XYZ file of C-alpha atoms in Angstrom:
669
model
C 0.024 0.039 -0.017
C 1.420 3.254 -1.058
C 0.823 5.664 1.939
C 2.624 8.484 0.241
C 0.155 8.938 -2.440
C -2.627 8.756 0.154
C -1.512 11.610 2.388
C -4.602 13.580 1.325
C -6.512 11.041 3.479
C -4.665 12.071 6.569
C -6.636 15.511 6.835
C -9.802 13.974 5.059
C -10.557 11.272 7.738
C -10.935 13.854 10.642
C -13.010 16.027 8.312
C -15.385 13.206 7.712
C -15.557 12.615 11.333
C -16.425 16.338 11.875
C -19.105 16.176 9.235
C -20.739 13.146 10.784
C -20.775 14.879 14.224
C -21.905 18.227 13.178
C -24.705 17.051 10.842
C -25.818 13.782 12.382
C -24.291 13.762 15.936
C -27.340 14.829 17.760
C -29.101 11.610 16.614
C -26.108 9.314 17.475
C -25.763 7.573 20.834
C -22.825 8.594 22.948
C -20.957 5.324 22.396
C -21.052 5.784 18.716
C -19.616 9.324 19.097
C -16.920 7.988 21.414
C -15.846 5.562 18.643
C -16.197 7.706 15.492
C -14.287 10.909 16.560
C -11.313 9.437 18.280
C -11.322 6.589 15.760
C -10.962 9.199 12.922
C -7.971 10.649 14.440
C -6.496 7.325 15.210
C -6.792 6.279 11.583
C -5.034 9.552 10.650
C -2.244 8.709 12.874
C -1.793 5.207 11.405
C -1.852 6.812 7.889
C 0.640 9.345 9.007
C 2.968 6.603 10.560
C 2.934 4.533 7.268
C 3.597 7.619 5.125
C 6.485 8.776 7.321
C 7.937 5.200 7.243
C 7.851 5.126 3.409
C 9.142 8.808 3.292
C 12.230 7.582 5.129
C 13.133 5.353 2.228
C 13.085 8.085 -0.346
C 16.498 9.440 -1.409
C 15.385 13.091 -1.048
C 12.731 12.510 1.527
C 10.159 14.687 -0.320
C 6.843 13.771 -1.690
C 3.958 15.975 -3.072
C 0.435 15.098 -4.152
C -1.633 17.612 -6.207
C -5.329 17.178 -5.757
C -6.679 19.877 -8.208
C -5.624 23.302 -9.722
C -7.019 25.910 -7.229
C -5.793 29.401 -7.620
C -4.354 29.832 -11.295
C -3.879 33.685 -10.840
C -1.392 32.929 -7.977
C -0.190 29.703 -9.689
C -1.371 27.757 -6.588
C -2.595 24.188 -6.621
C -4.466 22.410 -3.730
C -1.501 20.173 -3.010
C 0.145 18.375 0.036
C 3.796 18.217 0.858
C 5.264 15.565 3.039
C 8.940 16.104 3.976
C 10.832 15.629 7.234
C 9.425 18.729 8.851
C 5.758 18.099 7.965
C 6.398 14.431 8.885
C 7.304 15.410 12.427
C 4.185 17.752 12.695
C 1.595 15.254 11.441
C 2.807 12.621 13.872
C 2.633 15.103 16.771
C -0.672 16.435 15.766
C -2.341 13.071 15.151
C -0.555 11.297 17.988
C -1.109 13.702 20.692
C -4.445 14.638 19.197
C -5.564 11.065 19.387
C -4.707 10.796 23.013
C -6.584 14.002 23.975
C -9.608 12.673 22.061
C -9.535 9.535 24.118
C -8.980 11.569 27.319
C -12.073 13.684 26.462
C -14.349 10.666 26.377
C -14.013 10.388 30.206
C -13.646 14.192 30.878
C -16.643 15.331 28.815
C -18.863 12.341 29.391
C -21.270 14.253 31.636
C -21.186 17.540 29.633
C -23.913 18.743 27.412
C -23.144 19.200 23.638
C -20.953 16.005 23.591
C -21.345 15.498 19.840
C -20.672 19.190 19.124
C -17.417 19.112 21.123
C -15.998 16.143 19.379
C -17.047 17.715 15.978
C -15.234 20.765 16.764
C -12.192 18.725 17.822
C -12.218 16.671 14.548
C -12.588 19.957 12.638
C -9.680 21.460 14.333
C -7.441 18.397 13.732
C -8.456 18.718 10.032
C -7.382 22.364 9.734
C -4.233 21.718 11.611
C -3.111 18.895 9.308
C -3.996 20.958 6.341
C -1.875 23.691 7.845
C 1.201 21.558 8.139
C 0.724 19.383 5.023
C 0.197 22.330 2.653
C 2.785 22.795 -0.001
C 2.279 26.539 -0.370
C 1.517 29.603 1.667
C -2.027 29.931 0.399
C -3.090 26.607 1.507
C -1.211 26.996 4.839
C -3.211 30.105 5.410
C -6.513 28.080 4.908
C -5.540 25.877 7.794
C -4.191 28.878 9.678
C -7.481 30.555 9.531
C -9.373 27.277 10.078
C -7.575 26.579 13.366
C -8.402 30.072 14.432
C -12.047 29.542 13.830
C -12.090 26.289 15.712
C -10.246 27.760 18.650
C -13.023 30.308 18.889
C -15.631 27.626 18.813
C -13.816 25.454 21.355
C -12.691 28.280 23.785
C -16.306 29.567 23.819
C -17.683 26.069 24.020
C -19.528 26.895 27.336
C -21.350 29.657 25.428
C -23.786 30.357 28.249
C -20.807 31.462 30.380
C -19.924 35.158 29.600
C -16.284 34.729 30.510
C -15.935 31.885 27.946
C -17.718 33.848 25.298
C -15.377 36.804 25.844
C -12.376 34.656 25.852
C -13.267 33.103 22.464
C -13.927 36.611 20.920
C -10.724 37.858 22.316
C -8.755 34.963 20.785
C -10.412 35.541 17.413
C -9.841 39.286 17.329
C -6.212 39.218 18.397
C -5.415 36.387 15.923
C -6.967 38.547 13.182
C -4.533 41.256 13.868
C -1.593 38.907 13.361
C -3.206 37.437 10.362
C -3.192 40.917 8.646
C 0.531 40.843 8.786
C 0.581 37.277 7.501
C -1.556 38.220 4.405
C 0.724 41.259 3.625
C 3.782 39.078 4.100
C 2.440 36.550 1.565
C 1.636 39.368 -1.042
C 5.217 40.582 -0.684
C 6.715 37.184 -0.937
C 4.735 36.547 -4.098
C 5.878 39.805 -5.591
C 9.507 38.888 -4.817
C 9.581 35.254 -5.856
C 6.649 35.128 -8.265
C 5.436 31.828 -6.320
C 3.742 30.888 -3.101
C 4.904 27.280 -3.429
C 7.462 26.333 -0.738
C 9.933 24.541 -2.981
C 9.801 27.256 -5.730
C 10.203 30.024 -3.221
C 13.121 28.469 -1.612
C 14.675 27.785 -4.979
C 14.301 31.385 -5.992
C 15.687 32.779 -2.654
C 18.609 30.361 -2.998
C 19.430 31.752 -6.456
C 22.002 34.404 -7.334
C 19.239 36.920 -7.421
C 19.296 37.173 -3.569
C 21.898 37.483 -0.965
C 22.081 38.066 2.753
C 20.442 41.472 3.429
C 22.967 43.656 5.405
C 20.343 46.269 6.138
C 16.578 46.165 6.504
C 15.174 45.841 3.132
C 12.223 44.292 1.198
C 13.020 40.764 2.252
C 13.348 41.755 5.903
C 10.032 43.478 5.742
C 8.447 40.260 4.201
C 10.034 38.140 6.909
C 8.770 40.563 9.642
C 5.157 40.656 8.363
C 5.127 36.828 8.417
C 6.537 36.883 11.930
C 3.748 39.344 13.009
C 1.283 36.530 11.937
C 3.326 34.061 14.076
C 3.151 36.389 17.129
C -0.614 36.209 17.034
C -0.921 32.494 16.497
C 1.925 31.517 18.834
C 1.130 34.015 21.491
C 4.180 36.143 21.479
C 4.578 39.766 22.690
C 2.467 41.935 22.113
C -0.296 39.532 20.898
C 0.032 36.885 23.671
C -2.953 38.139 25.688
C -5.559 35.776 24.201
C -3.844 32.614 25.214
C -4.234 32.730 29.153
C -7.853 33.545 28.718
C -8.296 30.373 26.462
C -8.344 28.451 29.774
C -12.090 29.244 29.815
C -12.617 26.295 27.440
C -12.823 22.692 28.503
C -9.295 21.296 29.723
C -8.897 18.910 26.765
C -9.198 22.091 24.610
C -6.413 23.768 26.526
C -4.249 20.673 26.025
C -4.998 20.564 22.317
C -4.430 24.259 21.707
C -1.413 24.653 23.951
C 0.480 21.587 23.386
C 0.798 20.082 19.828
C -1.350 22.353 17.525
C -2.394 25.810 17.266
C 0.011 27.724 19.339
C 3.005 25.841 17.519
C 1.739 26.957 14.089
C 3.665 30.109 14.220
C 6.887 28.281 15.084
C 6.241 25.810 12.244
C 5.627 28.743 9.674
C 8.906 30.437 10.793
C 10.851 27.073 10.524
C 9.250 26.369 7.138
C 10.476 29.721 5.885
C 13.875 29.225 7.102
C 15.491 30.104 3.885
C 13.926 33.606 3.951
C 14.900 34.199 7.521
C 18.519 33.008 6.820
C 18.728 35.888 4.341
C 17.225 38.399 6.912
C 19.507 38.505 9.959
C 18.029 41.771 11.338
C 14.504 40.266 11.437
C 15.988 36.995 12.771
C 17.615 39.049 15.615
C 14.274 40.682 16.295
C 12.548 37.320 16.487
C 15.080 36.102 19.099
C 14.651 39.268 21.136
C 10.795 39.006 21.094
C 11.103 35.176 22.078
C 13.444 35.949 24.900
C 11.236 38.832 26.230
C 8.210 36.703 26.021
C 9.850 33.740 27.771
C 11.007 35.616 30.803
C 7.814 37.900 30.881
C 5.387 35.103 30.869
C 7.459 33.079 33.401
C 7.446 35.919 35.757
C 3.672 35.999 35.726
C 3.413 32.246 36.231
C 5.333 32.533 39.488
C 2.356 33.853 41.394
C -0.687 32.554 39.616
C -3.026 30.432 41.855
C -5.351 28.906 39.113
C -3.677 25.513 38.036
C -4.496 26.048 34.479
C -3.356 29.637 34.316
C 0.028 28.704 35.560
C 0.354 26.198 32.759
C -1.065 28.737 30.245
C 1.748 31.292 31.062
C 4.153 28.303 30.993
C 3.154 27.589 27.372
C 3.628 31.203 26.374
C 7.045 31.085 27.898
C 8.046 27.817 26.235
C 6.972 29.190 22.838
C 9.350 32.147 23.610
C 12.084 29.451 23.883
C 11.109 28.022 20.602
C 11.383 31.463 18.794
C 14.760 32.196 20.530
C 16.014 29.062 18.855
C 14.505 29.956 15.522
C 15.835 33.660 15.760
C 19.509 32.417 16.291
C 19.230 30.194 13.118
C 18.822 26.903 15.157
C 15.524 25.970 13.316
C 15.974 22.250 14.091
C 16.308 22.958 17.745
C 13.029 25.073 17.681
C 11.195 21.916 16.196
C 12.990 19.712 18.624
C 11.590 21.668 21.575
C 8.187 21.937 19.897
C 8.162 18.072 19.705
C 9.297 17.393 23.334
C 7.070 20.254 24.560
C 4.041 18.506 23.012
C 4.440 15.567 25.330
C 4.988 17.104 28.663
C 2.738 20.137 28.169
C -0.146 17.941 26.953
C 0.419 15.684 29.986
C 0.438 18.745 32.352
C -2.772 20.077 31.067
C -4.385 16.649 31.005
C -3.072 15.905 34.490
C -4.456 19.280 35.679
C -7.878 18.311 34.248
C -7.615 15.024 36.137
C -7.034 17.151 39.304
C -9.895 19.382 38.513
C -12.116 16.403 37.888
C -11.191 14.934 41.246
C -11.787 18.202 42.991
C -15.261 18.645 41.642
C -14.256 21.543 39.311
C -11.977 23.399 41.694
C -8.971 25.063 39.911
C -7.426 27.292 42.783
C -4.213 25.562 44.086
C -4.809 27.207 47.430
C -7.691 24.980 48.104
C -5.958 21.789 47.131
C -3.018 19.842 48.801
C -2.544 16.280 49.951
C -3.692 14.693 46.781
C -0.506 12.604 46.290
C -1.898 9.477 47.684
C -5.543 9.971 46.553
C -4.802 10.199 42.788
C -1.590 8.332 42.392
C -1.637 7.915 38.723
C -2.195 11.688 38.044
C 0.444 12.434 40.647
C 3.141 10.206 39.125
C 2.490 11.150 35.570
C 2.522 14.947 36.481
C 5.637 14.416 38.450
C 7.429 13.214 35.347
C 6.082 15.963 33.283
C 7.280 18.528 35.803
C 10.836 16.950 35.862
C 10.768 17.179 31.965
C 9.870 20.854 31.733
C 12.100 21.884 34.572
C 15.058 20.436 32.489
C 16.156 17.663 34.883
C 18.763 15.386 32.999
C 17.363 12.326 31.275
C 13.901 13.729 30.674
C 12.655 15.089 27.327
C 12.748 18.914 28.321
C 16.424 18.669 29.359
C 17.762 17.911 25.905
C 15.820 20.478 23.962
C 16.131 23.282 26.526
C 19.899 22.604 26.974
C 20.262 22.766 23.055
C 18.481 26.146 22.950
C 20.664 27.628 25.661
C 23.791 26.382 23.973
C 22.657 27.824 20.472
C 22.148 31.217 21.961
C 25.721 31.111 23.157
C 27.405 29.560 20.219
C 25.355 30.735 17.147
C 26.633 33.805 15.193
C 23.143 35.314 15.790
C 23.192 34.506 19.408
C 24.370 36.776 22.390
C 25.313 36.458 25.958
C 22.237 38.342 26.851
C 19.964 35.645 25.183
C 21.844 32.956 27.106
C 21.501 34.737 30.491
C 17.630 35.177 29.816
C 17.428 31.547 28.813
C 19.065 30.426 32.100
C 17.105 32.754 34.214
C 13.859 31.527 32.640
C 14.895 27.909 33.156
C 15.243 28.624 36.945
C 11.963 30.426 36.998
C 10.198 27.520 35.134
C 11.408 24.920 37.646
C 10.185 27.169 40.509
C 6.684 27.761 39.253
C 6.118 24.161 38.099
C 7.249 22.716 41.470
C 5.265 25.389 43.319
C 2.272 23.781 41.402
C 3.216 20.397 42.418
C 3.729 21.192 46.071
C 0.648 23.231 46.403
C -1.447 20.503 44.623
C -0.100 17.201 45.818
C 1.802 17.720 48.970
C 1.062 18.873 52.540
C -2.171 18.984 54.215
C -5.437 19.111 52.259
C -6.970 22.611 52.221
C -10.249 21.659 50.449
C -13.680 21.579 52.173
C -15.027 18.276 53.730
C -17.443 17.621 50.881
C -14.679 17.945 48.174
C -12.296 15.869 50.384
C -14.763 13.002 50.368
C -15.388 13.202 46.658
C -11.717 13.091 45.601
C -10.990 9.991 43.474
C -8.789 8.895 40.637
C -9.966 9.530 37.054
C -11.349 6.628 34.832
C -9.118 4.668 32.699
C -10.090 6.736 29.493
C -8.364 9.576 31.202
C -5.445 7.817 33.038
C -4.228 5.825 30.049
C -3.454 8.764 27.902
C -1.565 10.300 30.879
C 0.671 7.162 31.129
C 1.443 7.289 27.380
C 2.333 10.875 27.473
C 4.420 10.287 30.641
C 6.507 7.757 28.647
C 7.005 10.313 25.846
C 8.009 13.048 28.365
C 10.640 10.651 29.738
C 12.093 9.277 26.467
C 11.294 11.583 23.650
C 14.291 13.750 24.249
C 16.815 10.956 23.554
C 16.470 11.486 19.811
C 18.439 14.730 20.274
C 21.172 13.952 22.686
C 24.100 16.551 22.511
C 26.980 15.304 20.313
C 29.480 15.949 23.278
C 28.156 12.810 25.022
C 29.665 10.760 22.246
C 26.695 8.445 21.758
C 25.961 6.665 18.478
C 24.422 8.506 15.658
C 20.832 7.162 16.540
C 20.767 9.526 19.460
C 21.286 12.530 17.089
C 18.628 11.236 14.644
C 16.296 14.156 15.034
C 18.713 16.767 13.760
C 19.834 14.402 10.918
C 16.116 13.781 9.934
C 15.544 17.551 9.570
C 18.737 18.311 7.663
C 17.180 18.341 4.182
C 14.648 20.982 5.208
C 17.143 23.295 7.205
C 20.015 23.151 4.757
C 21.891 26.475 5.260
C 22.121 28.996 2.426
C 24.806 30.967 4.254
C 27.202 30.968 7.152
C 24.519 32.351 9.401
C 22.973 29.022 10.066
C 26.021 27.011 10.737
C 25.967 24.670 13.769
C 26.839 26.489 16.777
C 29.267 23.618 17.783
C 31.706 24.893 15.194
C 32.085 28.210 16.959
C 32.814 27.104 20.562
C 34.188 24.096 22.455
C 32.540 21.315 24.310
C 33.829 22.654 27.651
C 31.636 25.768 27.199
C 28.618 23.598 26.395
C 29.280 21.410 29.520
C 29.515 24.479 31.605
C 26.224 25.935 30.420
C 24.598 22.562 30.829
C 25.856 22.354 34.357
C 24.643 25.906 35.194
C 21.158 25.080 33.724
C 20.929 21.908 35.889
C 22.012 23.824 39.121
C 19.424 26.585 38.358
C 16.663 24.080 37.758
C 17.462 22.108 40.966
C 17.719 25.450 42.773
C 14.333 26.549 41.621
C 12.844 23.260 42.821
C 14.550 23.560 46.216
C 13.423 27.078 46.606
C 9.755 26.073 45.915
C 10.005 23.166 48.262
C 11.367 25.306 51.103
C 8.780 28.189 50.582
C 5.737 25.963 50.074
C 6.497 22.806 52.179
C 8.793 24.027 54.896
C 7.274 27.388 55.681
C 3.721 28.070 56.998
C 1.322 30.121 54.816
C 1.937 33.271 57.144
C 5.755 32.819 56.886
C 6.035 32.789 53.212
C 7.636 35.868 51.528
C 4.920 38.277 50.049
C 6.980 39.548 47.127
C 6.594 43.194 48.322
C 5.481 45.610 45.667
C 6.273 43.344 42.818
C 3.663 40.740 43.895
C 0.592 42.681 42.822
C 2.182 43.589 39.565
C 2.956 39.969 38.728
C -0.424 38.705 40.056
C -2.164 41.185 37.869
C -0.076 40.257 34.814
C 1.821 43.442 34.664
C -1.411 45.192 34.144
C -1.144 44.571 30.403
C -4.902 43.740 29.929
C -5.772 46.928 31.727
C -3.365 48.961 29.643
C -4.794 47.441 26.458
C -8.267 48.146 27.622
C -7.519 51.710 28.415
C -5.745 52.443 25.055
C -7.661 50.140 22.518
C -11.013 49.755 24.072
C -11.977 52.677 26.215
C -9.359 54.983 24.697
C -10.972 54.671 21.204
C -14.544 54.787 22.638
C -14.193 57.529 25.118
C -11.007 59.624 24.959
C -10.941 59.259 21.178
C -14.696 59.447 20.780
C -14.738 63.082 19.414
C -11.926 62.285 17.012
C -13.707 59.166 15.961
C -16.970 61.126 15.537
C -15.277 63.756 13.342
C -13.430 61.001 11.386
C -16.800 59.198 10.972
C -18.850 62.256 9.955
C -16.128 63.942 7.769
C -14.359 60.981 6.121
C -16.582 57.963 6.427
C -20.053 59.757 6.073
C -18.453 62.162 3.542
C -17.173 59.300 1.515
C -20.617 57.585 1.494
C -22.432 60.824 0.782
C -20.015 61.734 -1.945
C -20.614 58.323 -3.492
C -24.378 58.775 -3.419
C -23.986 62.289 -4.948
C -21.790 60.896 -7.746
C -24.233 58.027 -8.281
C -27.128 60.574 -8.671
C -25.062 62.705 -11.100
C -24.142 59.707 -13.259
C -27.605 58.464 -13.360
C -29.064 61.851 -14.353
C -26.558 62.187 -17.244
C -27.294 58.513 -18.031
C -31.042 59.393 -18.087
C -30.442 62.266 -20.447
C -28.244 60.291 -22.597
C -30.558 57.256 -22.725
C -33.724 59.569 -23.584
C -32.261 61.720 -26.299
C -29.341 59.747 -27.777
C -29.988 56.053 -27.138
C -33.752 56.178 -27.509
C -33.378 58.406 -30.761
C -30.868 55.930 -32.182
C -33.078 53.001 -31.238
C -36.271 54.526 -32.790
C -34.305 55.398 -35.950
C -32.984 51.815 -36.197
C -36.427 50.532 -35.593
C -38.012 52.643 -38.312
C -35.280 51.626 -40.676
C -35.756 48.005 -39.990
C -39.549 48.347 -40.344
C -39.141 50.001 -43.708
C -36.518 47.397 -44.962
C -38.774 44.503 -43.669
C -41.989 45.620 -45.134
C -41.852 43.197 -47.963
C -40.856 40.310 -45.714
C -43.696 41.150 -43.308
C -46.122 41.296 -46.190
C -45.060 37.676 -47.157
C -44.961 36.376 -43.670
C -48.761 36.243 -42.889
C -48.717 33.359 -40.354
C -51.327 31.379 -42.459
C -50.362 27.899 -43.807
C -52.430 28.341 -46.900
C -50.618 31.401 -47.962
C -47.261 29.684 -47.532
C -48.616 26.707 -49.518
C -49.701 29.154 -52.357
C -46.259 30.903 -52.449
C -44.604 27.442 -52.495
C -46.746 26.399 -55.513
C -46.163 29.639 -57.357
C -42.468 29.379 -56.720
C -42.331 25.816 -58.236
C -44.377 27.053 -61.314
C -42.035 29.871 -61.848
C -38.953 27.640 -61.591
C -40.319 24.967 -64.002
C -41.616 27.645 -66.261
C -38.120 29.250 -66.418
C -36.384 26.026 -67.422
C -39.255 25.088 -70.057
C -38.742 28.533 -71.655
C -34.881 27.743 -71.620
């Protein structure tokens, strides 16, 4: 069976599942829904696995399937591309997505709108697979917009809850701002390369027509506009504000959006456009700076949040910043490596948090938890592994990818000591806030009310089995990208080698950082990272286990700033919401009456003027010519009208007379 020619089935199967759910799901029993929707994603995973195995056997590891001609004006087909990068993404999306679907059977089992929820999940998977399999920017943008739509539907799933509706609208609007930059970037890219197809764009950019831009030019502007789209989708400063509010959706939605799918789309797009960014070092430097700022900024907010899901939300924003730091310094494979490892432990953390919330009868405030270690042991053990992974403890998945990012910030030509320091500080903060979450949730004395205490129980197997599978990934996934300095066989660097055809450098900018610094420096940075991670865990343990609540440091004046998220939402509300509606009301009114209404009224006047002239022209010129033409036609057609009586007898008489005349003519001759 040729799986490569069937890659179009990978997104189609979830789309069929979504269609069944949204059109017929209301009439289906819950057991059928629980089989069809997760089964559709499971089939996509098997198809993806077969296609990736066959792809590995191709010499160039690239295969394209064109379904039909789509936009001839832009020379774009509806076509799918499978290469090492999209192979990693489809395995992550379908694999983790399948586990989240299975988990949702138990988590959403008693919720209303069961079929609708699974329909939205399947539709989300379809659009995400379309995004990562597209062979051109236009089709990628279809998936890009599709996941934005589905995120709105899923975040606002509890539509009777005002905060959920507001969060969905916030996500939708903020993403549209970033998408405007993406569209402009696409137009510029088409103008520059005369194509939107990835292979053609890269071929054009690698040609002698283009070189590394030493100053900010058209290529840099194009790269910047595309990155603006990425800041919206992947929640980077200043467009990160939608993602923490996305916690209003059901917990499986949080895991799906935050772990393996939507928020990683921006990282994927930048990595897919790596040839463009290798030619634009100034834009790449900006990407690294924005990523570093986002990483430490979001981590600082996560230090003091009390909602278990919000801690993880700001953690996601911070980890996405790490990925953009790697992409910004030219280490694109490292960005994808961290995306891949992050999918396991972040999905596990969100699903584990959902298991805790399920056990706590919907409670999300960690200040009302505690002592759950022995009551939900599977949830505790799996979250323990995930917390070790995200903290960067040696041997776990997050250690390898995070260490590689810190090393690349130090050794890459586009890196800097500042980025390295920010990466190390963020690593310490990550370890602190994650183990603060663990200690407040699972250790110490229980702080819940008696009714909740009696209700606490482990989640059903549909929820715990995905946790165990993700825990295995959190522990083992990083061993595909072990640093070369360990001297292990080539298998342990297989992730980097697998992605080499996609990230082939076009200049010296993207050279491997190991060529610029020695192993001693890498070992030193690795040691510092480990010490800081262990230090963060120790401080969290001391503060939240050894000290009583009244003895814990309050944080002084900084605490309310961090707790209120640096007041960014309030500032945005003041400037962009109230500022435009109140302070800018008069200016808006003048603009509306003078420009908008003036333009509309001017258009109406012009229409009336044109219609009046047209009426005069129609009455005197057109009608005159038409009447003259009609008179001429009538005059010329009079003989014909005389003969065309409409009576059969007349026609027969004329026919006979004609025959007599013809025979008479020949008789006379």
